[in-house]
């Protein structure tokens, strides 16, 4: 890229031609050399503005404005010297920044002209350059604007370099912070985490010592020192170090001694006393806006910490703070967590911006008082099953074979309905035999009477009476061979439909029959609640099959205990208040016996209290 020749200045015009040209080239080379060798942004801007003004003939004054903070533009360079008054160029600079375009301003013909050109990068306004040049034609002024447009590219290069440098530094800080976070995440407990972090930071940033302290009730307490397994907590060194950490915690900012930047450093009195001939820097570890710890870096060679290093320390602390807070929370005992919770509640209660918290706390207090002061119905819950009040067993009347069984469990039967019948063919044959014998003995009895053989008559009479008794027994068996229902009811158990033709022994239970209008409830109360249950108490029963209706009952009897499902339960018999319901024996549900009134706190905690008492009695000597 080549530049247009620089016009000779006024003092060069008085020199001989050869000497003037050589002086101009020397001056031009000096400006380009300064531009190429610029180490800082200020030197770069100053040399660049000098070159731009040298490229424009009859340029009197030049000013370069750059953005210092959001919306604030300040002079980055002034030509021909820093003492030049450029206040009269302010109006043109403001207009150029406002309109964001090149401007040519003249007050009146023959006066000086002002040329202004904006500096933009990625559609973002970064500044402007303003030159005071001699009056010239419009074409010449347009060439000045083009020259400025060409030269602005160097300033944009400066911004790109600066942006790239900032991104590289940010990337390096992020990489270091993530590496330290990975080291911390490998440790599950607080002490190993603290030791691993300080050792890693000391080696990573070439520090002679790195210390980690945590906030304990507003004061910093030393937790770990790099490459030191133990330290004396009450030593003078530890006290001075904790004072330096407190200084950073109180200011909620990083503190370095010697300070890297006078404008950015906070109060460092404790750091000065602690560091002495060394250098020290403390950064605060924050979690949810609260300082939870402090990292202190030390060097014995006296080399101050740079702003870039302090920024890296702050990036590390930003990621490490929440991890440290989490480990601190896990490390605290219940009492410490309770104290923190009460402290938070106290601050919320005093905060006028939290009226809802006050209302919620008041409601919780009222509820707590109500739980301990108000009484409620204490009821003992137990599993319940419905049984028939009377359950009749139907048994086999004599030994025989099953002929017919038309009903089985679950059938509703009427009084006199056949439940089962036995095979009566053998009985009919036996009846005929006994009828024949009776007729024979009766004929012998008559012959003996006719012959007046009194002894034979008595024997025949006895044999005839025996035959009649056997005949009556057979008739009775024939009558009982057809087993019928003694009353209206439901078959609770028994199914003989698969046993037709099989032999039956006398007295074998065939069915269980229960009435349809008389039921009782069996409550299975656990032994820990049986002390409160006695006859005469009332309660309510809800069955699984009738969840929409609650049935009232009254306790009738407390029976003996029995083992069921590994628990000791008592059978409590109760009578239902109603008998017109569509109940079935065997229906189950949950019954609650009304015992009396107790406070809600006792009702909800008495089982736990009883269990604790039992455990204490078991384990105490």
Coordinates of C-alpha atoms in Angstrom, one line a residue, residues 23-616:
X23 CA 14.8 16.4 5.3
X24 CA 11.3 15.6 4.2
X25 CA 12.2 12.0 3.5
X26 CA 14.0 11.7 6.8
X27 CA 11.0 13.1 8.7
X28 CA 8.6 10.8 6.8
X29 CA 10.8 7.8 7.5
X30 CA 10.9 8.7 11.2
X31 CA 7.1 8.8 11.3
X32 CA 6.7 5.5 9.6
X33 CA 9.4 4.0 11.9
X34 CA 7.5 5.2 14.9
X35 CA 4.3 3.8 13.6
X36 CA 5.8 0.4 12.9
X37 CA 7.6 0.2 16.3
X38 CA 4.6 1.3 18.4
X39 CA 4.3 -0.9 21.5
X40 CA 1.2 0.6 23.1
X41 CA -2.2 1.7 21.9
X42 CA -1.3 5.3 22.7
X43 CA 1.9 5.3 20.7
X44 CA 0.1 3.6 17.8
X45 CA -2.7 6.2 17.7
X46 CA -0.3 9.1 18.0
X47 CA 2.0 7.9 15.2
X48 CA -1.0 7.0 13.0
X49 CA -2.5 10.5 13.5
X50 CA 0.8 12.1 12.6
X51 CA 0.9 10.0 9.4
X52 CA -2.6 11.0 8.4
X53 CA -2.0 14.7 9.0
X54 CA 1.3 14.4 7.0
X55 CA -0.6 12.9 4.0
X56 CA -3.0 15.8 4.0
X57 CA -1.6 19.1 2.6
X58 CA -2.0 22.2 4.8
X59 CA -3.4 20.2 7.8
X60 CA -3.3 22.5 10.8
X61 CA -4.8 20.4 13.6
X62 CA -5.9 16.8 14.1
X63 CA -7.8 14.9 16.8
X64 CA -8.5 11.2 17.2
X65 CA -11.5 10.3 19.4
X66 CA -11.9 6.7 20.7
X67 CA -14.6 5.2 22.9
X68 CA -13.3 4.8 26.5
X69 CA -16.5 3.4 28.1
X70 CA -20.1 2.9 27.0
X71 CA -21.1 6.1 25.1
X72 CA -18.0 8.1 26.3
X73 CA -15.4 9.3 23.7
X74 CA -12.1 10.8 24.7
X75 CA -9.1 12.1 22.6
X76 CA -6.7 9.2 22.1
X77 CA -4.2 11.4 20.1
X78 CA -3.8 15.1 19.2
X79 CA -1.7 16.6 16.5
X80 CA 0.7 18.4 16.2
X81 CA 1.3 18.1 19.9
X82 CA -0.6 17.0 23.0
X83 CA -0.8 20.6 24.2
X84 CA -2.7 21.8 21.1
X85 CA -6.1 23.3 21.8
X86 CA -8.7 21.2 19.9
X87 CA -11.8 22.3 21.8
X88 CA -13.1 24.1 18.6
X89 CA -13.2 20.7 16.9
X90 CA -15.6 19.3 19.5
X91 CA -18.8 20.4 17.7
X92 CA -17.7 18.7 14.4
X93 CA -16.8 15.5 16.3
X94 CA -20.1 15.4 18.0
X95 CA -22.0 15.9 14.8
X96 CA -19.9 13.2 13.1
X97 CA -20.5 10.7 15.9
X98 CA -24.2 11.5 16.0
X99 CA -24.7 11.2 12.2
X100 CA -22.1 8.4 11.7
X101 CA -20.9 9.7 8.3
X102 CA -18.1 11.8 6.8
X103 CA -18.5 15.6 7.1
X104 CA -17.1 18.6 5.4
X105 CA -17.7 21.8 7.4
X106 CA -16.9 25.4 6.4
X107 CA -17.8 28.5 8.3
X108 CA -17.5 31.0 5.3
X109 CA -15.6 31.1 2.0
X110 CA -11.9 31.5 2.5
X111 CA -11.9 30.2 6.1
X112 CA -10.4 26.9 7.3
X113 CA -12.3 23.7 6.6
X114 CA -13.0 20.9 9.1
X115 CA -13.1 17.3 7.9
X116 CA -14.5 14.6 10.2
X117 CA -14.8 10.9 9.5
X118 CA -16.3 8.2 11.8
X119 CA -14.5 4.9 12.8
X120 CA -16.8 1.8 12.9
X121 CA -16.2 -1.9 13.4
X122 CA -18.9 -4.5 12.9
X123 CA -21.5 -1.7 12.8
X124 CA -20.4 -0.5 16.2
X125 CA -19.2 3.1 16.5
X126 CA -15.7 3.2 17.9
X127 CA -14.7 6.8 17.5
X128 CA -13.9 9.6 14.9
X129 CA -11.0 11.5 13.4
X130 CA -11.3 15.3 12.9
X131 CA -8.9 17.4 10.9
X132 CA -8.6 21.2 10.5
X133 CA -7.3 21.8 6.9
X134 CA -6.9 24.9 4.7
X135 CA -9.7 25.9 2.3
X136 CA -9.6 24.1 -0.9
X137 CA -11.9 22.9 -3.7
X138 CA -14.6 20.3 -3.0
X139 CA -12.7 17.7 -5.1
X140 CA -9.7 18.1 -2.9
X141 CA -11.7 17.8 0.3
X142 CA -13.3 14.6 -1.1
X143 CA -9.8 13.3 -1.6
X144 CA -9.1 14.1 2.0
X145 CA -12.1 12.0 3.1
X146 CA -10.9 9.2 0.9
X147 CA -7.5 9.4 2.5
X148 CA -9.1 9.3 6.0
X149 CA -11.3 6.3 4.8
X150 CA -8.1 4.5 3.8
X151 CA -6.3 5.3 7.0
X152 CA -9.2 4.2 9.3
X153 CA -8.4 0.6 8.3
X154 CA -5.3 0.8 10.5
X155 CA -7.3 1.8 13.5
X156 CA -9.7 -1.0 12.8
X157 CA -6.7 -3.3 12.7
X158 CA -5.8 -2.0 16.2
X159 CA -9.3 -2.8 17.5
X160 CA -9.2 -6.3 15.9
X161 CA -5.8 -7.0 17.5
X162 CA -7.1 -5.8 20.8
X163 CA -10.2 -7.8 20.5
X164 CA -8.3 -10.9 19.5
X165 CA -5.9 -10.4 22.4
X166 CA -8.8 -10.0 24.9
X167 CA -10.4 -13.2 23.6
X168 CA -7.1 -15.1 23.9
X169 CA -6.7 -13.9 27.5
X170 CA -10.3 -14.8 28.3
X171 CA -9.8 -18.2 26.8
X172 CA -6.7 -18.8 28.8
X173 CA -8.4 -17.7 32.0
X174 CA -11.4 -20.0 31.3
X175 CA -9.1 -22.9 30.6
X176 CA -7.2 -22.4 33.8
X177 CA -10.4 -22.0 35.8
X178 CA -11.9 -25.2 34.3
X179 CA -8.7 -27.1 35.1
X180 CA -8.9 -26.0 38.7
X181 CA -12.6 -26.8 38.9
X182 CA -11.9 -30.4 37.6
X183 CA -9.3 -30.8 40.3
X184 CA -11.8 -29.7 42.9
X185 CA -14.7 -31.8 41.6
X186 CA -12.6 -35.0 42.1
X187 CA -12.7 -34.5 45.9
X188 CA -15.9 -35.3 47.8
X189 CA -14.9 -33.9 51.2
X190 CA -13.9 -30.4 52.2
X191 CA -10.4 -30.9 53.5
X192 CA -9.0 -32.9 50.6
X193 CA -10.7 -30.5 48.2
X194 CA -9.0 -27.5 49.8
X195 CA -5.5 -29.1 49.9
X196 CA -5.8 -30.3 46.2
X197 CA -6.9 -26.8 45.0
X198 CA -4.1 -24.8 46.8
X199 CA -1.4 -27.3 45.7
X200 CA -2.6 -27.1 42.1
X201 CA -2.9 -23.3 42.1
X202 CA 0.6 -22.9 43.6
X203 CA 2.2 -25.0 40.8
X204 CA 0.1 -23.6 38.1
X205 CA 0.8 -19.9 38.7
X206 CA 4.3 -20.3 40.0
X207 CA 3.5 -19.1 43.5
X208 CA 5.5 -19.9 46.6
X209 CA 2.4 -20.3 48.7
X210 CA -1.4 -20.4 48.1
X211 CA -3.8 -20.4 51.1
X212 CA -7.5 -21.0 51.2
X213 CA -9.7 -19.6 54.0
X214 CA -13.5 -19.9 54.5
X215 CA -16.0 -17.5 56.0
X216 CA -17.1 -18.5 59.5
X217 CA -19.6 -16.1 61.0
X218 CA -18.1 -13.1 59.2
X219 CA -14.5 -13.9 59.9
X220 CA -12.0 -15.7 57.6
X221 CA -10.6 -19.0 59.0
X222 CA -7.6 -20.6 57.4
X223 CA -8.4 -24.0 56.0
X224 CA -5.4 -25.1 53.9
X225 CA -1.9 -24.0 52.9
X226 CA -0.2 -25.4 49.8
X227 CA 2.4 -28.1 50.5
X228 CA 1.7 -28.0 54.2
X229 CA -0.2 -30.8 55.9
X230 CA -0.4 -29.0 59.2
X231 CA -0.2 -25.5 60.5
X232 CA -0.5 -23.8 63.9
X233 CA -3.9 -22.1 64.0
X234 CA -2.9 -19.6 66.6
X235 CA 0.5 -18.6 65.2
X236 CA 1.3 -15.0 64.3
X237 CA 1.7 -15.9 60.7
X238 CA -1.8 -17.5 60.5
X239 CA -3.3 -14.5 62.3
X240 CA -1.8 -12.0 59.9
X241 CA -2.9 -14.2 56.9
X242 CA -6.5 -14.3 58.2
X243 CA -6.5 -10.6 58.7
X244 CA -5.5 -10.1 55.1
X245 CA -8.3 -12.5 54.1
X246 CA -10.8 -10.5 56.2
X247 CA -9.7 -7.3 54.4
X248 CA -10.6 -8.8 51.1
X249 CA -13.9 -10.3 52.5
X250 CA -14.9 -7.0 54.0
X251 CA -14.4 -5.1 50.7
X252 CA -15.9 -7.9 48.6
X253 CA -13.1 -7.4 46.0
X254 CA -9.6 -8.6 45.1
X255 CA -6.8 -6.9 47.0
X256 CA -3.1 -7.0 45.9
X257 CA 0.1 -5.6 47.4
X258 CA 1.9 -4.0 45.7
X259 CA -1.2 -3.0 43.7
X260 CA -1.2 -3.8 40.0
X261 CA -3.3 -0.8 39.2
X262 CA -3.8 2.2 41.5
X263 CA -7.3 2.8 40.3
X264 CA -8.4 -0.8 40.7
X265 CA -6.8 -1.7 44.0
X266 CA -8.7 -1.6 47.2
X267 CA -7.4 -0.9 50.7
X268 CA -4.4 -3.1 51.4
X269 CA -3.2 -2.2 54.9
X270 CA -3.5 -5.8 56.2
X271 CA -1.9 -7.1 53.0
X272 CA 1.0 -4.7 53.4
X273 CA 1.6 -5.8 57.0
X274 CA 1.3 -9.5 56.0
X275 CA 3.4 -9.4 52.8
X276 CA 6.3 -7.2 54.0
X277 CA 9.0 -7.7 51.4
X278 CA 6.9 -10.3 49.6
X279 CA 3.9 -9.9 47.2
X280 CA 0.4 -11.0 48.0
X281 CA -3.0 -11.1 46.3
X282 CA -6.3 -12.2 47.8
X283 CA -9.4 -12.9 45.7
X284 CA -12.9 -13.6 47.2
X285 CA -14.8 -16.8 46.3
X286 CA -18.5 -15.9 45.9
X287 CA -21.6 -18.2 45.8
X288 CA -25.0 -16.7 45.2
X289 CA -23.7 -13.2 45.8
X290 CA -22.2 -14.1 49.2
X291 CA -18.5 -14.4 50.0
X292 CA -17.8 -17.9 51.2
X293 CA -14.0 -18.0 51.1
X294 CA -10.7 -16.3 50.1
X295 CA -7.7 -17.4 48.1
X296 CA -4.4 -15.7 48.9
X297 CA -1.5 -16.0 46.6
X298 CA 2.1 -15.2 47.7
X299 CA 5.5 -14.8 46.0
X300 CA 8.8 -14.4 47.8
X301 CA 10.7 -12.8 44.9
X302 CA 8.9 -9.5 45.2
X303 CA 7.5 -9.7 41.7
X304 CA 4.0 -8.0 41.7
X305 CA 1.0 -9.7 40.4
X306 CA -0.1 -8.3 37.0
X307 CA -3.7 -7.3 36.2
X308 CA -3.9 -10.3 33.8
X309 CA -2.9 -12.7 36.7
X310 CA -5.5 -11.1 39.0
X311 CA -8.2 -11.5 36.3
X312 CA -7.2 -15.2 36.0
X313 CA -7.5 -15.6 39.8
X314 CA -10.9 -14.0 39.8
X315 CA -12.0 -16.4 37.0
X316 CA -10.9 -19.3 39.0
X317 CA -12.7 -18.0 42.1
X318 CA -15.9 -17.5 40.1
X319 CA -16.1 -21.2 39.3
X320 CA -14.7 -22.5 42.6
X321 CA -17.0 -20.5 44.9
X322 CA -20.2 -22.6 44.3
X323 CA -18.2 -25.9 44.7
X324 CA -16.7 -24.7 48.0
X325 CA -20.1 -23.5 49.2
X326 CA -21.6 -26.9 48.5
X327 CA -18.8 -28.8 50.3
X328 CA -19.1 -26.4 53.3
X329 CA -22.8 -27.1 53.5
X330 CA -22.2 -30.8 53.5
X331 CA -19.4 -30.4 56.1
X332 CA -21.6 -28.5 58.6
X333 CA -23.4 -30.3 61.4
X334 CA -27.1 -29.9 61.9
X335 CA -26.6 -27.2 64.5
X336 CA -24.5 -25.1 62.1
X337 CA -27.1 -25.4 59.3
X338 CA -29.9 -24.5 61.7
X339 CA -28.0 -21.4 62.8
X340 CA -27.6 -20.3 59.1
X341 CA -31.2 -21.0 58.5
X342 CA -32.3 -18.9 61.5
X343 CA -30.0 -16.1 60.4
X344 CA -31.5 -16.1 56.9
X345 CA -35.0 -16.1 58.3
X346 CA -34.1 -13.2 60.5
X347 CA -32.8 -11.2 57.6
X348 CA -35.9 -12.0 55.5
X349 CA -38.1 -11.0 58.4
X350 CA -36.5 -7.6 58.7
X351 CA -36.5 -7.0 54.9
X352 CA -39.5 -4.7 54.0
X353 CA -39.5 -6.1 50.5
X354 CA -40.7 -9.5 51.7
X355 CA -44.1 -9.1 53.2
X356 CA -45.1 -12.6 52.0
X357 CA -42.4 -14.2 54.2
X358 CA -43.8 -12.4 57.2
X359 CA -47.4 -13.6 56.4
X360 CA -46.1 -17.2 55.8
X361 CA -44.2 -17.2 59.1
X362 CA -47.2 -15.9 61.0
X363 CA -49.4 -18.6 59.5
X364 CA -46.8 -21.2 60.4
X365 CA -46.7 -20.0 64.0
X366 CA -50.5 -20.1 64.3
X367 CA -50.6 -23.6 62.8
X368 CA -47.9 -24.8 65.2
X369 CA -49.7 -23.4 68.2
X370 CA -52.9 -25.0 67.0
X371 CA -51.3 -28.4 66.6
X372 CA -50.1 -28.3 70.2
X373 CA -53.2 -26.6 71.7
X374 CA -56.2 -27.9 69.9
X375 CA -57.8 -31.3 70.5
X376 CA -59.0 -33.7 67.9
X377 CA -60.7 -37.1 67.7
X378 CA -58.3 -39.8 68.4
X379 CA -59.2 -43.0 66.5
X380 CA -57.6 -46.4 66.3
X381 CA -57.3 -47.7 62.8
X382 CA -57.4 -51.5 62.1
X383 CA -58.1 -53.8 59.2
X384 CA -61.6 -55.2 59.3
X385 CA -63.5 -58.1 57.8
X386 CA -67.2 -58.8 57.7
X387 CA -68.5 -62.1 58.9
X388 CA -71.9 -63.6 59.4
X389 CA -73.2 -63.2 63.0
X390 CA -74.3 -66.9 62.9
X391 CA -72.4 -69.4 60.7
X392 CA -74.1 -72.8 60.5
X393 CA -72.0 -75.8 59.5
X394 CA -73.7 -78.4 57.2
X395 CA -72.1 -81.8 57.7
X396 CA -72.6 -85.3 56.2
X397 CA -75.4 -87.1 58.3
X398 CA -73.9 -90.6 57.7
X399 CA -71.4 -92.5 55.7
X400 CA -72.3 -92.6 52.1
X401 CA -71.6 -91.5 48.5
X402 CA -72.4 -88.0 47.2
X403 CA -75.1 -88.1 44.6
X404 CA -75.8 -84.5 43.9
X405 CA -74.5 -81.0 44.9
X406 CA -76.4 -78.2 43.0
X407 CA -74.9 -75.3 45.1
X408 CA -71.5 -74.0 46.1
X409 CA -69.8 -71.1 47.9
X410 CA -71.4 -67.8 47.1
X411 CA -74.9 -69.1 46.3
X412 CA -77.8 -67.5 48.0
X413 CA -80.3 -70.2 49.2
X414 CA -83.7 -70.3 50.7
X415 CA -84.9 -72.2 53.7
X416 CA -85.6 -75.8 52.6
X417 CA -83.6 -75.6 49.4
X418 CA -81.5 -78.7 48.6
X419 CA -77.9 -78.2 49.2
X420 CA -76.7 -81.7 48.5
X421 CA -78.0 -85.3 48.4
X422 CA -76.5 -88.7 49.2
X423 CA -77.0 -91.9 47.2
X424 CA -79.9 -93.8 48.9
X425 CA -80.0 -97.0 46.8
X426 CA -78.3 -99.0 49.5
X427 CA -80.7 -97.6 52.1
X428 CA -83.7 -98.6 50.1
X429 CA -82.4 -102.2 49.8
X430 CA -81.7 -102.3 53.5
X431 CA -85.2 -101.0 54.2
X432 CA -86.7 -103.9 52.2
X433 CA -84.5 -106.3 54.1
X434 CA -85.7 -105.0 57.4
X435 CA -89.3 -105.0 56.2
X436 CA -89.0 -108.7 55.3
X437 CA -87.5 -109.6 58.7
X438 CA -90.2 -107.7 60.5
X439 CA -92.9 -109.7 58.6
X440 CA -91.1 -113.0 59.4
X441 CA -90.8 -112.2 63.1
X442 CA -94.4 -111.0 63.2
X443 CA -95.6 -114.4 61.7
X444 CA -93.5 -116.4 64.3
X445 CA -94.9 -114.2 67.1
X446 CA -98.5 -115.0 66.0
X447 CA -97.8 -118.8 65.7
X448 CA -96.3 -118.8 69.2
X449 CA -99.3 -117.1 70.6
X450 CA -101.6 -119.6 68.9
X451 CA -99.7 -122.5 70.4
X452 CA -99.5 -120.8 73.8
X453 CA -95.7 -121.0 73.6
X454 CA -95.0 -117.9 75.8
X455 CA -91.2 -118.1 75.7
X456 CA -91.1 -118.3 71.9
X457 CA -93.7 -115.5 71.6
X458 CA -91.5 -113.2 73.7
X459 CA -88.4 -114.0 71.6
X460 CA -90.3 -113.3 68.4
X461 CA -91.7 -110.1 69.8
X462 CA -88.2 -108.9 70.7
X463 CA -86.9 -109.7 67.3
X464 CA -89.9 -108.0 65.7
X465 CA -89.3 -104.8 67.7
X466 CA -85.6 -104.9 66.7
X467 CA -86.5 -105.0 63.1
X468 CA -88.9 -102.1 63.5
X469 CA -86.2 -100.0 65.2
X470 CA -83.8 -100.8 62.3
X471 CA -86.5 -99.9 59.8
X472 CA -87.1 -96.6 61.6
X473 CA -83.3 -95.8 61.5
X474 CA -83.2 -96.5 57.8
X475 CA -86.2 -94.3 57.2
X476 CA -84.5 -91.5 59.2
X477 CA -81.4 -91.8 57.0
X478 CA -83.5 -91.7 53.9
X479 CA -85.0 -88.5 55.1
X480 CA -81.6 -87.0 55.9
X481 CA -80.1 -88.1 52.7
X482 CA -81.4 -84.9 51.1
X483 CA -79.5 -82.1 52.8
X484 CA -81.5 -78.8 52.8
X485 CA -80.8 -75.2 54.0
X486 CA -82.0 -74.6 57.6
X487 CA -82.7 -70.9 56.9
X488 CA -82.3 -68.2 54.2
X489 CA -78.7 -67.3 53.8
X490 CA -75.5 -67.5 51.7
X491 CA -73.1 -70.3 51.2
X492 CA -69.8 -69.0 52.8
X493 CA -67.6 -72.0 52.0
X494 CA -67.9 -75.4 50.3
X495 CA -67.8 -76.7 46.8
X496 CA -68.8 -80.4 46.1
X497 CA -69.5 -80.0 42.4
X498 CA -66.2 -81.8 41.6
X499 CA -66.8 -84.7 44.2
X500 CA -69.9 -86.3 42.8
X501 CA -69.8 -90.1 43.6
X502 CA -67.0 -89.8 46.1
X503 CA -67.5 -91.3 49.6
X504 CA -68.3 -89.1 52.5
X505 CA -67.6 -89.7 56.2
X506 CA -70.2 -89.0 58.8
X507 CA -69.6 -85.6 60.4
X508 CA -67.5 -84.2 57.5
X509 CA -68.2 -80.5 56.9
X510 CA -69.8 -79.9 53.5
X511 CA -70.8 -76.2 53.7
X512 CA -70.8 -73.1 55.9
X513 CA -74.0 -71.1 55.7
X514 CA -74.5 -67.6 57.0
X515 CA -77.7 -65.5 57.2
X516 CA -78.2 -62.5 54.9
X517 CA -79.4 -60.0 57.6
X518 CA -77.1 -60.6 60.5
X519 CA -73.4 -59.6 60.3
X520 CA -70.6 -58.8 62.7
X521 CA -67.3 -57.0 62.1
X522 CA -63.9 -58.5 63.1
X523 CA -61.3 -55.7 63.7
X524 CA -57.7 -56.8 63.8
X525 CA -56.1 -54.2 66.2
X526 CA -52.4 -54.1 66.7
X527 CA -51.1 -54.7 70.2
X528 CA -49.7 -51.2 70.5
X529 CA -53.2 -49.8 70.2
X530 CA -55.2 -52.4 72.1
X531 CA -54.7 -50.5 75.4
X532 CA -57.1 -47.8 74.2
X533 CA -59.9 -50.2 73.0
X534 CA -62.7 -51.6 75.1
X535 CA -66.2 -52.8 74.7
X536 CA -68.9 -50.2 74.2
X537 CA -66.8 -47.8 72.0
X538 CA -68.2 -46.7 68.7
X539 CA -66.5 -46.4 65.3
X540 CA -66.8 -46.2 61.6
X541 CA -66.1 -48.7 58.9
X542 CA -65.4 -48.2 55.2
X543 CA -65.4 -51.3 53.1
X544 CA -63.4 -51.7 49.9
X545 CA -66.5 -52.6 48.0
X546 CA -68.6 -49.7 49.5
X547 CA -66.1 -46.8 49.6
X548 CA -68.9 -44.3 49.2
X549 CA -70.7 -45.2 52.5
X550 CA -69.4 -45.2 56.1
X551 CA -70.9 -47.9 58.3
X552 CA -71.3 -47.2 62.1
X553 CA -70.5 -50.0 64.5
X554 CA -70.1 -50.7 68.2
X555 CA -67.4 -52.7 69.8
X556 CA -68.9 -55.8 71.5
X557 CA -66.0 -57.9 72.6
X558 CA -62.2 -57.9 72.7
X559 CA -60.9 -61.4 72.0
X560 CA -57.5 -63.0 72.3
X561 CA -54.4 -62.1 70.4
X562 CA -53.1 -64.1 67.4
X563 CA -50.1 -63.8 65.0
X564 CA -50.8 -62.5 61.5
X565 CA -48.3 -61.5 58.9
X566 CA -45.5 -61.3 61.5
X567 CA -47.5 -59.0 63.8
X568 CA -49.4 -59.6 67.0
X569 CA -53.0 -58.5 66.5
X570 CA -56.2 -58.8 68.7
X571 CA -59.6 -59.8 67.3
X572 CA -62.1 -57.2 68.3
X573 CA -65.7 -58.0 67.6
X574 CA -68.2 -55.3 66.7
X575 CA -71.8 -55.1 65.7
X576 CA -73.1 -53.0 62.8
X577 CA -75.7 -50.4 63.4
X578 CA -77.6 -51.4 60.2
X579 CA -78.5 -54.7 58.7
X580 CA -80.3 -53.7 55.6
X581 CA -77.1 -53.3 53.5
X582 CA -75.9 -55.4 50.6
X583 CA -73.1 -56.9 52.5
X584 CA -71.3 -60.2 51.9
X585 CA -69.3 -62.2 54.4
X586 CA -65.6 -61.8 53.7
X587 CA -65.8 -58.2 52.6
X588 CA -62.7 -56.2 53.9
X589 CA -62.0 -52.6 54.7
X590 CA -60.6 -50.3 57.3
X591 CA -62.3 -49.5 60.6
X592 CA -61.6 -46.7 63.0
X593 CA -62.6 -46.9 66.6
X594 CA -63.3 -43.6 68.4
X595 CA -61.2 -43.5 71.6
X596 CA -61.4 -40.0 72.8
X597 CA -59.9 -36.5 72.3
X598 CA -56.2 -35.7 72.3
X599 CA -54.1 -32.9 70.9
X600 CA -53.1 -33.1 67.3
X601 CA -49.4 -33.2 68.2
X602 CA -50.0 -36.2 70.4
X603 CA -52.1 -38.0 67.8
X604 CA -49.5 -37.6 65.1
X605 CA -46.4 -38.4 67.3
X606 CA -47.5 -40.9 70.0
X607 CA -46.5 -43.9 67.9
X608 CA -43.0 -42.5 67.4
X609 CA -42.8 -41.7 71.1
X610 CA -43.8 -45.2 72.0
X611 CA -41.3 -46.6 69.6
X612 CA -38.5 -44.5 71.0
X613 CA -39.4 -45.5 74.6
X614 CA -39.3 -49.1 73.6
X615 CA -35.9 -48.7 71.9
X616 CA -34.6 -46.9 74.9

